[in-house]
Coordinates of N, CA and C in Angstrom, one line a residue:
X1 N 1.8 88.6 140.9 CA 2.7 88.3 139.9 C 4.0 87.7 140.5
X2 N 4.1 86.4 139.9 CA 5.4 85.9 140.6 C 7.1 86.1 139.9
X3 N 8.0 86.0 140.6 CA 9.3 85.8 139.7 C 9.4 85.7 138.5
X4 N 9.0 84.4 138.0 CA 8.7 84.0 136.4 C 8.2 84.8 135.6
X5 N 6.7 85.1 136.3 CA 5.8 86.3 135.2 C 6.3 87.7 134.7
X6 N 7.1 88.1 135.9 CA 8.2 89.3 135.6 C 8.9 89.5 135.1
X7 N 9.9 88.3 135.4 CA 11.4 88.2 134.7 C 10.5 87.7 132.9
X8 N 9.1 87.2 132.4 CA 8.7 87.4 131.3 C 8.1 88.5 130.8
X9 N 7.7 89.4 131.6 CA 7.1 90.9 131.7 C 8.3 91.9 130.6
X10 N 9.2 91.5 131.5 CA 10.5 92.5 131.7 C 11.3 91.9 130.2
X11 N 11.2 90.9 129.5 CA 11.7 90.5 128.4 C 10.9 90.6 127.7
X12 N 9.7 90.6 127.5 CA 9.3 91.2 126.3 C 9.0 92.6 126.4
X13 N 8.9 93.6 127.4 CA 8.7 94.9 126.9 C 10.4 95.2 126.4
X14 N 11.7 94.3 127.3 CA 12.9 94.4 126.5 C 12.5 94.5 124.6
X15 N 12.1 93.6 124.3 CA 11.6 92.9 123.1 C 11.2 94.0 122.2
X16 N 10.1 95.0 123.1 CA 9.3 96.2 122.7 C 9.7 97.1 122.4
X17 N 11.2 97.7 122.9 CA 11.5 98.6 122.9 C 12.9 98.4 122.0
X18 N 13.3 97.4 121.5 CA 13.8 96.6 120.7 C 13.4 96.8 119.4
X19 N 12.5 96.3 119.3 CA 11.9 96.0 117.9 C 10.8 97.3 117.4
X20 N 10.5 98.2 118.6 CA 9.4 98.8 117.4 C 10.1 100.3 117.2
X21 N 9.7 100.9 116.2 CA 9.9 102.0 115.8 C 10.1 103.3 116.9
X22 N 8.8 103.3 117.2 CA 8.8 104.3 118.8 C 7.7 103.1 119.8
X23 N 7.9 104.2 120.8 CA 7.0 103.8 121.8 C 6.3 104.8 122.8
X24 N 5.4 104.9 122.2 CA 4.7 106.1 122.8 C 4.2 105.7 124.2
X25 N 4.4 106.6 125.0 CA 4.0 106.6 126.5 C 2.8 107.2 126.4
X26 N 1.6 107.1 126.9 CA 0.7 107.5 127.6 C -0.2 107.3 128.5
X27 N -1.0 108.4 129.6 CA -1.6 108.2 130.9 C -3.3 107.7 130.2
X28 N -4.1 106.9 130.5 CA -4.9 106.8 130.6 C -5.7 107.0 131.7
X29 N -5.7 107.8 132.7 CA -6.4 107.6 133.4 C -7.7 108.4 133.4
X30 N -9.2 107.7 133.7 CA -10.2 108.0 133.2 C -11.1 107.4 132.2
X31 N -10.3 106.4 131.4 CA -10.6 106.1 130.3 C -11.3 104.7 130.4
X32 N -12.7 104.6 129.9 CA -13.5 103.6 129.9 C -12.9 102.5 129.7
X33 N -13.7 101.3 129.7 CA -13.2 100.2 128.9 C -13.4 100.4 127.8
X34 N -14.3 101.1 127.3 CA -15.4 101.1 125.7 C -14.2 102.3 124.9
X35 N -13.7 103.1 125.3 CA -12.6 104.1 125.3 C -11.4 103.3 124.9
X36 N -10.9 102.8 125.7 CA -9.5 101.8 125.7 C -9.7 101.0 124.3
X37 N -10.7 100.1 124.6 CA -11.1 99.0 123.6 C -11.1 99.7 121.8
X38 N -11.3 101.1 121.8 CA -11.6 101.8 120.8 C -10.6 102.4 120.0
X39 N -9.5 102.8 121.3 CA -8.1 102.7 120.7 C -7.2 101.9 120.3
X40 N -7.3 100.7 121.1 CA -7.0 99.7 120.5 C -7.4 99.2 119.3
X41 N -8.6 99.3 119.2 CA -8.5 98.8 117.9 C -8.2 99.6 116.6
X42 N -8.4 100.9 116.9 CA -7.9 101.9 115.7 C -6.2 101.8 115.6
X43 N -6.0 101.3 116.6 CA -4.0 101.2 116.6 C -3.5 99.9 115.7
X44 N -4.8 98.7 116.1 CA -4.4 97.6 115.7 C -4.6 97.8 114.1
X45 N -5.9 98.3 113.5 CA -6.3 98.6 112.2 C -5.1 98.8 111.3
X46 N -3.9 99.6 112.6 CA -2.7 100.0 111.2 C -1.2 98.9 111.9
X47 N -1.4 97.9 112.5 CA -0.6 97.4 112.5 C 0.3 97.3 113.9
X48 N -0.5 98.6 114.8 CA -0.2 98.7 115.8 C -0.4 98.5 117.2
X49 N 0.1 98.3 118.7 CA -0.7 97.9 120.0 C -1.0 98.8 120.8
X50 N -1.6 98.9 121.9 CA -1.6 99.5 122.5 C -1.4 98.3 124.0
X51 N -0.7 98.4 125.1 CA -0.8 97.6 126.2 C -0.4 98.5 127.7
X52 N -0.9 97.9 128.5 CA -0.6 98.6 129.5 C 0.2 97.3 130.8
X53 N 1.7 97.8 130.9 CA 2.8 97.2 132.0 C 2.5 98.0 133.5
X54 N 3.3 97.8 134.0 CA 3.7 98.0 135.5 C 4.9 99.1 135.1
X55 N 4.5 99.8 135.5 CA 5.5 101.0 135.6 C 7.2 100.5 136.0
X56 N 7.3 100.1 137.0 CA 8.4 99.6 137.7 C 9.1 98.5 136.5
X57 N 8.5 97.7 136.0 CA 8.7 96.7 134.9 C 9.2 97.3 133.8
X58 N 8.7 98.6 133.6 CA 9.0 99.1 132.3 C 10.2 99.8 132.5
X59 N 10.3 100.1 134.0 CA 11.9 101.0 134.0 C 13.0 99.8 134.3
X60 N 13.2 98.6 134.3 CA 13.5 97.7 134.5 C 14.1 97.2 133.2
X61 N 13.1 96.7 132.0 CA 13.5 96.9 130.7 C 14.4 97.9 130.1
X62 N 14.3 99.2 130.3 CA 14.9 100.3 129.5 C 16.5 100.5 130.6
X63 N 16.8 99.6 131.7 CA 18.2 99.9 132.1 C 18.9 99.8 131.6
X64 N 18.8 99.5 130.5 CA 20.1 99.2 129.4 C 20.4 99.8 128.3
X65 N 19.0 100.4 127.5 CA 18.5 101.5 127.0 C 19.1 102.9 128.0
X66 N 17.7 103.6 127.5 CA 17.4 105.1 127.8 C 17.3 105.4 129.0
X67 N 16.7 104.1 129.8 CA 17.1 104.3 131.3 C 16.8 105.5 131.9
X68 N 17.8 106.2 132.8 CA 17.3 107.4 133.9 C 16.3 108.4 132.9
X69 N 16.6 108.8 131.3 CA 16.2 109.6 130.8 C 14.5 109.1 130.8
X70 N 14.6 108.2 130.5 CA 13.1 107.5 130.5 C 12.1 107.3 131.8
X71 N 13.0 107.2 132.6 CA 12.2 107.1 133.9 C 10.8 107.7 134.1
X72 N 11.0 109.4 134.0 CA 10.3 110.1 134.6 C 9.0 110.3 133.2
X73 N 9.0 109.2 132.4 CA 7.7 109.0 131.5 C 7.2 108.4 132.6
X74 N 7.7 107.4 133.5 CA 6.6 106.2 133.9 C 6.1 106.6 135.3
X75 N 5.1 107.7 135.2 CA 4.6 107.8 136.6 C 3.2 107.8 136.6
X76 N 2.6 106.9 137.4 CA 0.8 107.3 137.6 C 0.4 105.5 136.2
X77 N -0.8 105.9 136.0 CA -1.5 104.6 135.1 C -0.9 105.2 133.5
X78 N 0.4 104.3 133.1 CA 0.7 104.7 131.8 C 0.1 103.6 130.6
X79 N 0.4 103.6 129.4 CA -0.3 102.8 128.5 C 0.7 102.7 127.4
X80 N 1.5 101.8 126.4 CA 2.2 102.1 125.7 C 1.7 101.6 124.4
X81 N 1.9 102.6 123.6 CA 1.4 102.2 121.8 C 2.3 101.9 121.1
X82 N 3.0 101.2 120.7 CA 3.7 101.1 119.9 C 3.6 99.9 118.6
X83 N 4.3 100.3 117.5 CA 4.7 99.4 116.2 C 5.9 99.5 115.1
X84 N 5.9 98.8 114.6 CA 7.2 99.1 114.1 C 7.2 100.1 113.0
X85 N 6.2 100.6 112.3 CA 6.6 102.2 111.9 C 6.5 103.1 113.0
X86 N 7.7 104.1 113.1 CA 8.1 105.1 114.1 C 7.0 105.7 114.3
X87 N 5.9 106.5 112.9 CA 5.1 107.3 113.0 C 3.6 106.8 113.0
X88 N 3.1 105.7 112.8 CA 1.4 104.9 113.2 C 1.2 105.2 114.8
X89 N 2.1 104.5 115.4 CA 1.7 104.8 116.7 C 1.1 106.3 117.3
X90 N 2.3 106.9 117.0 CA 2.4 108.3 117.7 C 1.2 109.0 116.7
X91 N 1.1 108.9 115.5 CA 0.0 109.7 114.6 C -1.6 109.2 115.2
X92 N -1.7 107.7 115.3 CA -2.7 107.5 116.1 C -3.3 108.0 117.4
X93 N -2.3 107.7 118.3 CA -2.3 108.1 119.9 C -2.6 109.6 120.2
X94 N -1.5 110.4 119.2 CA -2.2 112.2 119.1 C -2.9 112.2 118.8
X95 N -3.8 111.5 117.8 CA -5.3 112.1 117.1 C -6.2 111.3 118.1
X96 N -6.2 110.4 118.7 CA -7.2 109.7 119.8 C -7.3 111.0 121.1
X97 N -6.2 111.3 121.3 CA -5.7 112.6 122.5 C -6.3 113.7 122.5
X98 N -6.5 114.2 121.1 CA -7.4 115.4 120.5 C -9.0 115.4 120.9
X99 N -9.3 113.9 120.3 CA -10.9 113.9 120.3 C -10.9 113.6 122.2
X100 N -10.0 113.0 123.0 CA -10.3 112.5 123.9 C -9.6 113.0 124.9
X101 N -9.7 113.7 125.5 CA -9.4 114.6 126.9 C -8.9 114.2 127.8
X102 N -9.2 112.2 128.3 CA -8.8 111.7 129.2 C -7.2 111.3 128.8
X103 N -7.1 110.7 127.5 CA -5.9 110.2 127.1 C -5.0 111.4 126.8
X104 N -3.3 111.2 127.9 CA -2.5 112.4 127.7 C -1.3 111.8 127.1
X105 N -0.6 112.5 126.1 CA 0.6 112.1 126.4 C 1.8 112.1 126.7
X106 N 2.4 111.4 127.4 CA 3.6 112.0 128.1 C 4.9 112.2 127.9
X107 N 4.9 111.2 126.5 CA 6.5 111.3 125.4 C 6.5 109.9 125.1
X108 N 8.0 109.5 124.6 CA 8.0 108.8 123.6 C 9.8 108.1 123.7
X109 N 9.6 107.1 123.6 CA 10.9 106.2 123.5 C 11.2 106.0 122.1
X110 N 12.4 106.7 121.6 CA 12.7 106.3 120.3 C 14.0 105.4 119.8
X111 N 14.1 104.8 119.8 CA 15.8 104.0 120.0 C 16.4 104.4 121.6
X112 N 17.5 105.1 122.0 CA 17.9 105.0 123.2 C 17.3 107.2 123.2
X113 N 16.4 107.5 122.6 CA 16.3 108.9 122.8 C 14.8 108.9 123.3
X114 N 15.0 110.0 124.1 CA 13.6 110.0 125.0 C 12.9 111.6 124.5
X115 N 11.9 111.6 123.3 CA 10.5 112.3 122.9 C 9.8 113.0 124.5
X116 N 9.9 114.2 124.4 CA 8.4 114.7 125.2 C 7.6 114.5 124.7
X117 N 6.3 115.4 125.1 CA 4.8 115.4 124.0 C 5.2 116.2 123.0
X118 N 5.5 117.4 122.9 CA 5.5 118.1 121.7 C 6.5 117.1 120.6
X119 N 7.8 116.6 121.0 CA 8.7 116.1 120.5 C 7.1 115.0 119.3
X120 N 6.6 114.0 120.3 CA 5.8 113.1 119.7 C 4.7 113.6 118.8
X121 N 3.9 115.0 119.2 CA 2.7 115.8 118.5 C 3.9 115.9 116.9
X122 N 5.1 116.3 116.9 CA 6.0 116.3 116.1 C 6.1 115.5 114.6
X123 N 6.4 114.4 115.6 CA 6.6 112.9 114.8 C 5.0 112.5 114.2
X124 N 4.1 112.8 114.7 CA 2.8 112.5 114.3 C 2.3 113.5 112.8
X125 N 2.7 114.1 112.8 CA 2.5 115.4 112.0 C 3.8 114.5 110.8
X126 N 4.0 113.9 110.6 CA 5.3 112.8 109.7 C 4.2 112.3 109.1
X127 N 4.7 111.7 107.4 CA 3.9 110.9 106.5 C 4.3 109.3 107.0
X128 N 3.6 108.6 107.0 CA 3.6 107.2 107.6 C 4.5 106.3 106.2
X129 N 5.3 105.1 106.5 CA 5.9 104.8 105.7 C 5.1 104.2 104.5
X130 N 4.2 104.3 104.7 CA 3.1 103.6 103.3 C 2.4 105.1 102.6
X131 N 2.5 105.9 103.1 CA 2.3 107.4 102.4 C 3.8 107.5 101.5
X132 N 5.0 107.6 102.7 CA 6.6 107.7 102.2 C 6.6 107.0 100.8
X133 N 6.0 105.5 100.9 CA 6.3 104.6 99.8 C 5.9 105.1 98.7
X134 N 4.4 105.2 98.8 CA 3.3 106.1 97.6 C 4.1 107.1 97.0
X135 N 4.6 107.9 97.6 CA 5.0 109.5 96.9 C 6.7 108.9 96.4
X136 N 7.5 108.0 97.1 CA 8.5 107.7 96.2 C 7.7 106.7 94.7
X137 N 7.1 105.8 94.7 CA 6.7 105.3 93.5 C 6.3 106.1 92.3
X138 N 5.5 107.0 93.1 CA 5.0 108.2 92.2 C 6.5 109.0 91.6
X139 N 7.7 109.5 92.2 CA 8.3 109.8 91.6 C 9.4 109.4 90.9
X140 N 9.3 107.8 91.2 CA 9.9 107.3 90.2 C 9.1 107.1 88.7
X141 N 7.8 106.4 89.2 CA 6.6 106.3 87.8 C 7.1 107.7 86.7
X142 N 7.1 109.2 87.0 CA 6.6 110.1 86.8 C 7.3 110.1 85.0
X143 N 9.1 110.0 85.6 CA 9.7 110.6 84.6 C 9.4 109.1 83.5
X144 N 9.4 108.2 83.8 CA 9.1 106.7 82.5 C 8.0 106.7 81.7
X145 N 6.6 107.6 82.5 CA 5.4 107.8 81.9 C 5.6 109.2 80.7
X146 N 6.2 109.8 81.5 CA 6.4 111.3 80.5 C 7.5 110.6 79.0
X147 N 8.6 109.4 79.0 CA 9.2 109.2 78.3 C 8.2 108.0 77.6
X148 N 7.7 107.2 78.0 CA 6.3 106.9 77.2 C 5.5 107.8 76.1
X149 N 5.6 109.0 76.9 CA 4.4 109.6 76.2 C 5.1 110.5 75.0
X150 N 6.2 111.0 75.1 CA 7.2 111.6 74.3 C 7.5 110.9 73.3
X151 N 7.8 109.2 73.5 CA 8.2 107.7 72.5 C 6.6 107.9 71.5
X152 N 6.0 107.8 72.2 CA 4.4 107.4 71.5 C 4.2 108.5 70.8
X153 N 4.6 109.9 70.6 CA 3.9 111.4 69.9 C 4.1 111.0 68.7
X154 N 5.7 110.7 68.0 CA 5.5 111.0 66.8 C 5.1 109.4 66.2
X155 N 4.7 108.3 66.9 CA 4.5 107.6 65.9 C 2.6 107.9 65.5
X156 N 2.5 108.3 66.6 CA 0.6 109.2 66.5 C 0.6 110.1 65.4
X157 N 1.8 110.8 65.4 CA 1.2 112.1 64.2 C 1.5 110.9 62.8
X158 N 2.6 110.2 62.9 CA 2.4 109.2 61.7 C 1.2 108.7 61.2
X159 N 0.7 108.1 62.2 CA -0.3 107.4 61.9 C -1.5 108.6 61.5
X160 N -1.4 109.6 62.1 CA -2.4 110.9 62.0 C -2.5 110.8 60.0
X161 N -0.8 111.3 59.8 CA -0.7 111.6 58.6 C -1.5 110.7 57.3
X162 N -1.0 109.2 58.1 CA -1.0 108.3 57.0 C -3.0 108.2 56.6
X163 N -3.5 108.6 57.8 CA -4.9 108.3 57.9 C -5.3 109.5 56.9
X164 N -4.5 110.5 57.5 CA -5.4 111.8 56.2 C -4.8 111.4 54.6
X165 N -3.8 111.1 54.5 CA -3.7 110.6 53.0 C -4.5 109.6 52.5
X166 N -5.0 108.5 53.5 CA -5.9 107.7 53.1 C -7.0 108.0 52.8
X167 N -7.7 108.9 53.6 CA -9.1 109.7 53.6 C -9.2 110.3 52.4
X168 N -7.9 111.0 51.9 CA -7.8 112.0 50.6 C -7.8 111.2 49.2
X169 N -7.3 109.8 49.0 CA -7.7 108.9 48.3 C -8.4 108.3 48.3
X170 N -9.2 108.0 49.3 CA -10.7 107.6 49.2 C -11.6 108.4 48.5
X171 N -11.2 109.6 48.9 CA -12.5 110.5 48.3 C -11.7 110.8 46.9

């Protein structure tokens, strides 16, 4: 890897840690291609990556950031997941970790704050912003539907009434 490829390595994981929500750190070591490929694509399904830098590269990026605090994520074969909801990544990555023994994780870059594992098992355990959205819609829908239904009663028993007076002059 020459000068150029670095100094572009090192700007976009800048980029990375920039723009996404979190950034989950973890060791893959062990893990097939067929394994990798599997997570990846369960990460991408929600919007999410998974890639694997140069250690040295990645502490390079965060000097400006989280820096020393971050350092001691990047040791050995790391892997980083990240997207721009805070909690897809880290909810994916823990539940891959569960079923898969080889994948550990080591913590987590959140703005300039540095996640251990438990910190991340944490944030995973969080409703995802498309859950968040659902249950605010729902609580706004709730009270307009119940004033719907309150508006609608009495003109129902009206019409209830008018129908039995009609029935009663028919017959």
């Amino acid at each position: 890897m020459d000068r150029a490829q670095k100094a572009s390595s090192i700007e976009e994981l800048k980029g990375i840690f920039a723009d996404s929500g979190v950034v989950v750190v973890t060791q893959y070591s062990g893990l097939t291609f067929v394994e990798m490929a599997e997570l990846r694509n369960r990460l991408r399904k929600e919007g999410a990556v998974l890639k694997v830098f140069k250690n040295r590269l990645a502490q390079k990026a965060l000097a400006d950031g989280a820096g020393e605090k971050a350092e001691a994520l990047f040791k050995g074969p790391v892997a980083l997941a990240y997207g721009p909801d805070p909690v897809t990544a880290a909810k994916i990555a823990a539940q891959y970790a569960k079923e898969n023994d080889k994948l550990k994780l080591i913590g987590a870059i959140m703005g300039n704050d540095v996640l251990n594992e438990t910190g991340v098992k944490a944030l995973a355990t969080l409703p995802s912003l498309d859950e968040l959205r659902g249950k605010l819609i729902g609580l706004i829908q709730a009270p307009a539907t119940r004033i719907a239904g309150v508006l609608q009663a009495p003109a129902g028993q009206l019409a209830r009434v008018f129908n039995a007076y009609a029935t009663k002059d028919a017959a």
